[in-house]
Amino acid sequence: MSKKILIIGATDGIGLEAAKKLAAMGREVLIHGRHPAKLEAAAQALEEHAQFPLARYMVDLSDLAQVAAMADEIVSEHRALDVLLNDASIFRTPDPVLANGMDVRFVVNALAPLLLTRRPLPLLGNEGRVVNLLSAAQAPVDLDALTGKVQIPDHFGTYAQS
């Protein structure tokens, strides 16, 4: 029986390369992306290798309501997952503060993966795995900065906290 693997952030970089290799190995790959054109391009790149239909999820991870809806959709559409690979992240952005005052990097890099792991966790059972790809950039966490109460003046500092 093939393994079913959900890859968050599968439209470029490590996520896309992992999806290609896993599809070529005969794994059932479910892919996520934020941009329609990039998600479609990734799906086309995978279809030449895929032995299963590709499930696609287009969601902006900075919107936790969309993230929750996607997590619920995954739970309703799939009976089991073998691996959840969280690979999406944001480093630099022209608009780092969301309408709710929170930093977009904190939401996308920390809160969204948490939500995307917790809701479908029962699908992973005892044998499933969660893989979180993280950056080597790290800094002491300043919750006031991550919740938008204070601003960190540089992108790297905020990214390192997220």
mmCIF file of C-alpha atoms in Angstrom:
data_model
loop_
_atom_site.group_PDB
_atom_site.id
_atom_site.type_symbol
_atom_site.label_atom_id
_atom_site.label_comp_id
_atom_site.label_asym_id
_atom_site.label_seq_id
_atom_site.Cartn_x
_atom_site.Cartn_y
_atom_site.Cartn_z
ATOM 1 C CA MET A 1 0.000 0.000 0.000
ATOM 2 C CA SER A 2 1.296 3.462 -0.918
ATOM 3 C CA LYS A 3 2.074 6.145 1.614
ATOM 4 C CA LYS A 4 -0.074 9.294 1.571
ATOM 5 C CA ILE A 5 1.930 12.467 2.173
ATOM 6 C CA LEU A 6 0.610 16.008 2.628
ATOM 7 C CA ILE A 7 3.175 18.695 1.764
ATOM 8 C CA ILE A 8 2.480 22.232 2.952
ATOM 9 C CA GLY A 9 4.450 24.639 0.763
ATOM 10 C CA ALA A 10 4.852 22.345 -2.251
ATOM 11 C CA THR A 11 5.089 24.960 -5.004
ATOM 12 C CA ASP A 12 8.839 25.579 -4.929
ATOM 13 C CA GLY A 13 12.080 24.865 -3.110
ATOM 14 C CA ILE A 14 12.375 21.891 -0.789
ATOM 15 C CA GLY A 15 8.618 21.258 -0.783
ATOM 16 C CA LEU A 16 8.411 20.930 -4.563
ATOM 17 C CA GLU A 17 11.550 18.799 -4.828
ATOM 18 C CA ALA A 18 10.297 16.517 -2.052
ATOM 19 C CA ALA A 19 6.923 16.205 -3.812
ATOM 20 C CA LYS A 20 8.632 15.270 -7.104
ATOM 21 C CA LYS A 21 10.806 12.617 -5.497
ATOM 22 C CA LEU A 22 7.964 11.165 -3.440
ATOM 23 C CA ALA A 23 5.604 11.037 -6.425
ATOM 24 C CA ALA A 24 8.321 9.300 -8.464
ATOM 25 C CA MET A 25 8.617 6.733 -5.659
ATOM 26 C CA GLY A 26 4.923 5.931 -6.012
ATOM 27 C CA ARG A 27 3.705 7.878 -3.008
ATOM 28 C CA GLU A 28 0.325 9.595 -3.022
ATOM 29 C CA VAL A 29 1.144 13.289 -2.680
ATOM 30 C CA LEU A 30 -1.260 16.001 -1.543
ATOM 31 C CA ILE A 31 0.064 19.480 -2.279
ATOM 32 C CA HIS A 32 -0.556 22.927 -0.853
ATOM 33 C CA GLY A 33 0.245 26.330 -2.297
ATOM 34 C CA ARG A 34 -0.819 29.935 -1.917
ATOM 35 C CA HIS A 35 -0.738 31.149 -5.518
ATOM 36 C CA PRO A 36 -3.019 29.521 -8.135
ATOM 37 C CA ALA A 37 -0.478 29.679 -10.965
ATOM 38 C CA LYS A 38 2.346 28.251 -8.848
ATOM 39 C CA LEU A 39 0.099 25.492 -7.498
ATOM 40 C CA GLU A 40 -0.956 24.550 -11.033
ATOM 41 C CA ALA A 41 2.666 24.596 -12.256
ATOM 42 C CA ALA A 42 3.695 22.344 -9.363
ATOM 43 C CA ALA A 43 0.828 19.961 -10.119
ATOM 44 C CA GLN A 44 1.846 19.796 -13.779
ATOM 45 C CA ALA A 45 5.451 19.082 -12.782
ATOM 46 C CA LEU A 46 4.263 16.261 -10.531
ATOM 47 C CA GLU A 47 1.715 14.684 -12.864
ATOM 48 C CA GLU A 48 4.409 13.164 -15.073
ATOM 49 C CA HIS A 49 5.612 11.195 -12.032
ATOM 50 C CA ALA A 50 2.376 10.695 -10.120
ATOM 51 C CA GLN A 51 0.717 7.319 -9.949
ATOM 52 C CA PHE A 52 -2.238 8.784 -8.054
ATOM 53 C CA PRO A 53 -4.497 11.786 -8.658
ATOM 54 C CA LEU A 54 -3.009 14.889 -7.033
ATOM 55 C CA ALA A 55 -5.071 16.538 -4.333
ATOM 56 C CA ARG A 56 -4.466 20.308 -4.383
ATOM 57 C CA TYR A 57 -5.128 22.776 -1.595
ATOM 58 C CA MET A 58 -4.841 26.495 -2.285
ATOM 59 C CA VAL A 59 -4.796 28.455 0.958
ATOM 60 C CA ASP A 60 -3.141 31.624 2.218
ATOM 61 C CA LEU A 61 -1.530 30.471 5.467
ATOM 62 C CA SER A 62 -1.647 34.006 6.887
ATOM 63 C CA ASP A 63 -5.437 33.628 7.188
ATOM 64 C CA LEU A 64 -6.046 31.174 10.016
ATOM 65 C CA ALA A 65 -9.723 30.819 9.078
ATOM 66 C CA GLN A 66 -8.610 29.515 5.655
ATOM 67 C CA VAL A 67 -6.067 27.254 7.364
ATOM 68 C CA ALA A 68 -8.746 25.799 9.644
ATOM 69 C CA ALA A 69 -11.068 25.245 6.681
ATOM 70 C CA MET A 70 -8.287 23.470 4.792
ATOM 71 C CA ALA A 71 -7.511 21.273 7.792
ATOM 72 C CA ASP A 72 -11.201 20.363 8.069
ATOM 73 C CA GLU A 73 -11.333 19.634 4.321
ATOM 74 C CA ILE A 74 -8.349 17.306 4.598
ATOM 75 C CA VAL A 75 -9.948 15.479 7.516
ATOM 76 C CA SER A 76 -13.227 15.077 5.618
ATOM 77 C CA GLU A 77 -11.589 13.946 2.343
ATOM 78 C CA HIS A 78 -8.984 11.496 3.650
ATOM 79 C CA ARG A 79 -9.234 8.547 5.969
ATOM 80 C CA ALA A 80 -5.526 8.479 6.799
ATOM 81 C CA LEU A 81 -2.233 10.294 6.317
ATOM 82 C CA ASP A 82 1.197 8.757 6.657
ATOM 83 C CA VAL A 83 3.256 11.953 6.676
ATOM 84 C CA LEU A 84 2.555 15.649 7.104
ATOM 85 C CA LEU A 85 5.451 17.785 5.861
ATOM 86 C CA ASN A 86 5.230 21.436 6.983
ATOM 87 C CA ASP A 87 7.572 23.377 4.692
ATOM 88 C CA ALA A 88 5.888 26.743 4.039
ATOM 89 C CA SER A 89 7.447 29.893 5.470
ATOM 90 C CA ILE A 90 7.830 33.613 4.885
ATOM 91 C CA PHE A 91 11.073 35.528 5.389
ATOM 92 C CA ARG A 92 10.742 38.955 3.787
ATOM 93 C CA THR A 93 7.506 40.681 2.893
ATOM 94 C CA PRO A 94 6.584 44.289 2.101
ATOM 95 C CA ASP A 95 3.577 44.142 4.463
ATOM 96 C CA PRO A 96 4.622 42.203 7.572
ATOM 97 C CA VAL A 97 1.734 43.287 9.809
ATOM 98 C CA LEU A 98 -1.657 41.656 9.263
ATOM 99 C CA ALA A 99 -4.969 43.457 9.802
ATOM 100 C CA ASN A 100 -5.211 41.837 13.257
ATOM 101 C CA GLY A 101 -1.826 43.368 14.209
ATOM 102 C CA MET A 102 0.084 40.093 14.214
ATOM 103 C CA ASP A 103 3.269 39.594 12.240
ATOM 104 C CA VAL A 104 2.622 37.521 9.091
ATOM 105 C CA ARG A 105 5.810 35.513 9.633
ATOM 106 C CA PHE A 106 4.664 34.390 13.067
ATOM 107 C CA VAL A 107 1.266 33.365 11.709
ATOM 108 C CA VAL A 108 2.608 31.531 8.625
ATOM 109 C CA ASN A 109 5.776 30.077 10.167
ATOM 110 C CA ALA A 110 4.419 29.067 13.589
ATOM 111 C CA LEU A 111 0.637 29.219 14.036
ATOM 112 C CA ALA A 112 -0.493 27.818 10.666
ATOM 113 C CA PRO A 113 1.698 24.685 10.915
ATOM 114 C CA LEU A 114 0.440 24.114 14.453
ATOM 115 C CA LEU A 115 -3.178 24.290 13.298
ATOM 116 C CA LEU A 116 -2.447 22.142 10.233
ATOM 117 C CA THR A 117 -0.892 19.537 12.497
ATOM 118 C CA ARG A 118 -3.445 19.487 15.309
ATOM 119 C CA ARG A 119 -6.631 19.120 13.285
ATOM 120 C CA PRO A 120 -5.561 16.219 11.028
ATOM 121 C CA LEU A 121 -3.513 14.545 13.792
ATOM 122 C CA PRO A 122 -6.027 11.684 14.174
ATOM 123 C CA LEU A 123 -5.438 10.797 10.495
ATOM 124 C CA LEU A 124 -1.791 10.046 11.295
ATOM 125 C CA GLY A 125 -2.613 7.344 13.818
ATOM 126 C CA ASN A 126 0.236 5.708 15.736
ATOM 127 C CA GLU A 127 2.493 5.177 12.733
ATOM 128 C CA GLY A 128 2.232 8.573 11.000
ATOM 129 C CA ARG A 129 4.900 11.239 11.117
ATOM 130 C CA VAL A 130 4.966 15.040 11.210
ATOM 131 C CA VAL A 131 8.031 16.703 9.709
ATOM 132 C CA ASN A 132 8.536 20.414 10.377
ATOM 133 C CA LEU A 133 11.238 22.059 8.289
ATOM 134 C CA LEU A 134 12.710 24.970 10.169
ATOM 135 C CA SER A 135 15.321 27.613 9.559
ATOM 136 C CA ALA A 136 18.689 27.784 11.245
ATOM 137 C CA ALA A 137 17.800 31.399 12.065
ATOM 138 C CA GLN A 138 16.789 31.563 15.704
ATOM 139 C CA ALA A 139 16.385 34.298 18.282
ATOM 140 C CA PRO A 140 14.877 34.664 21.742
ATOM 141 C CA VAL A 141 11.138 35.001 21.356
ATOM 142 C CA ASP A 142 9.576 38.386 22.020
ATOM 143 C CA LEU A 143 5.837 37.697 22.253
ATOM 144 C CA ASP A 144 5.061 41.415 22.157
ATOM 145 C CA ALA A 145 6.741 41.632 18.751
ATOM 146 C CA LEU A 146 5.078 38.506 17.395
ATOM 147 C CA THR A 147 1.632 39.636 18.509
ATOM 148 C CA GLY A 148 2.146 43.087 16.999
ATOM 149 C CA LYS A 149 2.452 45.143 20.200
ATOM 150 C CA VAL A 150 5.980 46.258 19.223
ATOM 151 C CA GLN A 151 7.778 46.250 15.871
ATOM 152 C CA ILE A 152 11.181 44.666 15.258
ATOM 153 C CA PRO A 153 12.921 46.921 12.747
ATOM 154 C CA ASP A 154 14.426 44.217 10.524
ATOM 155 C CA HIS A 155 13.002 41.224 8.640
ATOM 156 C CA PHE A 156 15.703 38.832 9.837
ATOM 157 C CA GLY A 157 15.006 39.534 13.515
ATOM 158 C CA THR A 158 11.306 38.811 13.175
ATOM 159 C CA TYR A 159 11.887 35.780 10.943
ATOM 160 C CA ALA A 160 14.384 34.382 13.453
ATOM 161 C CA GLN A 161 11.751 34.543 16.175
ATOM 162 C CA SER A 162 9.017 32.930 14.117
#
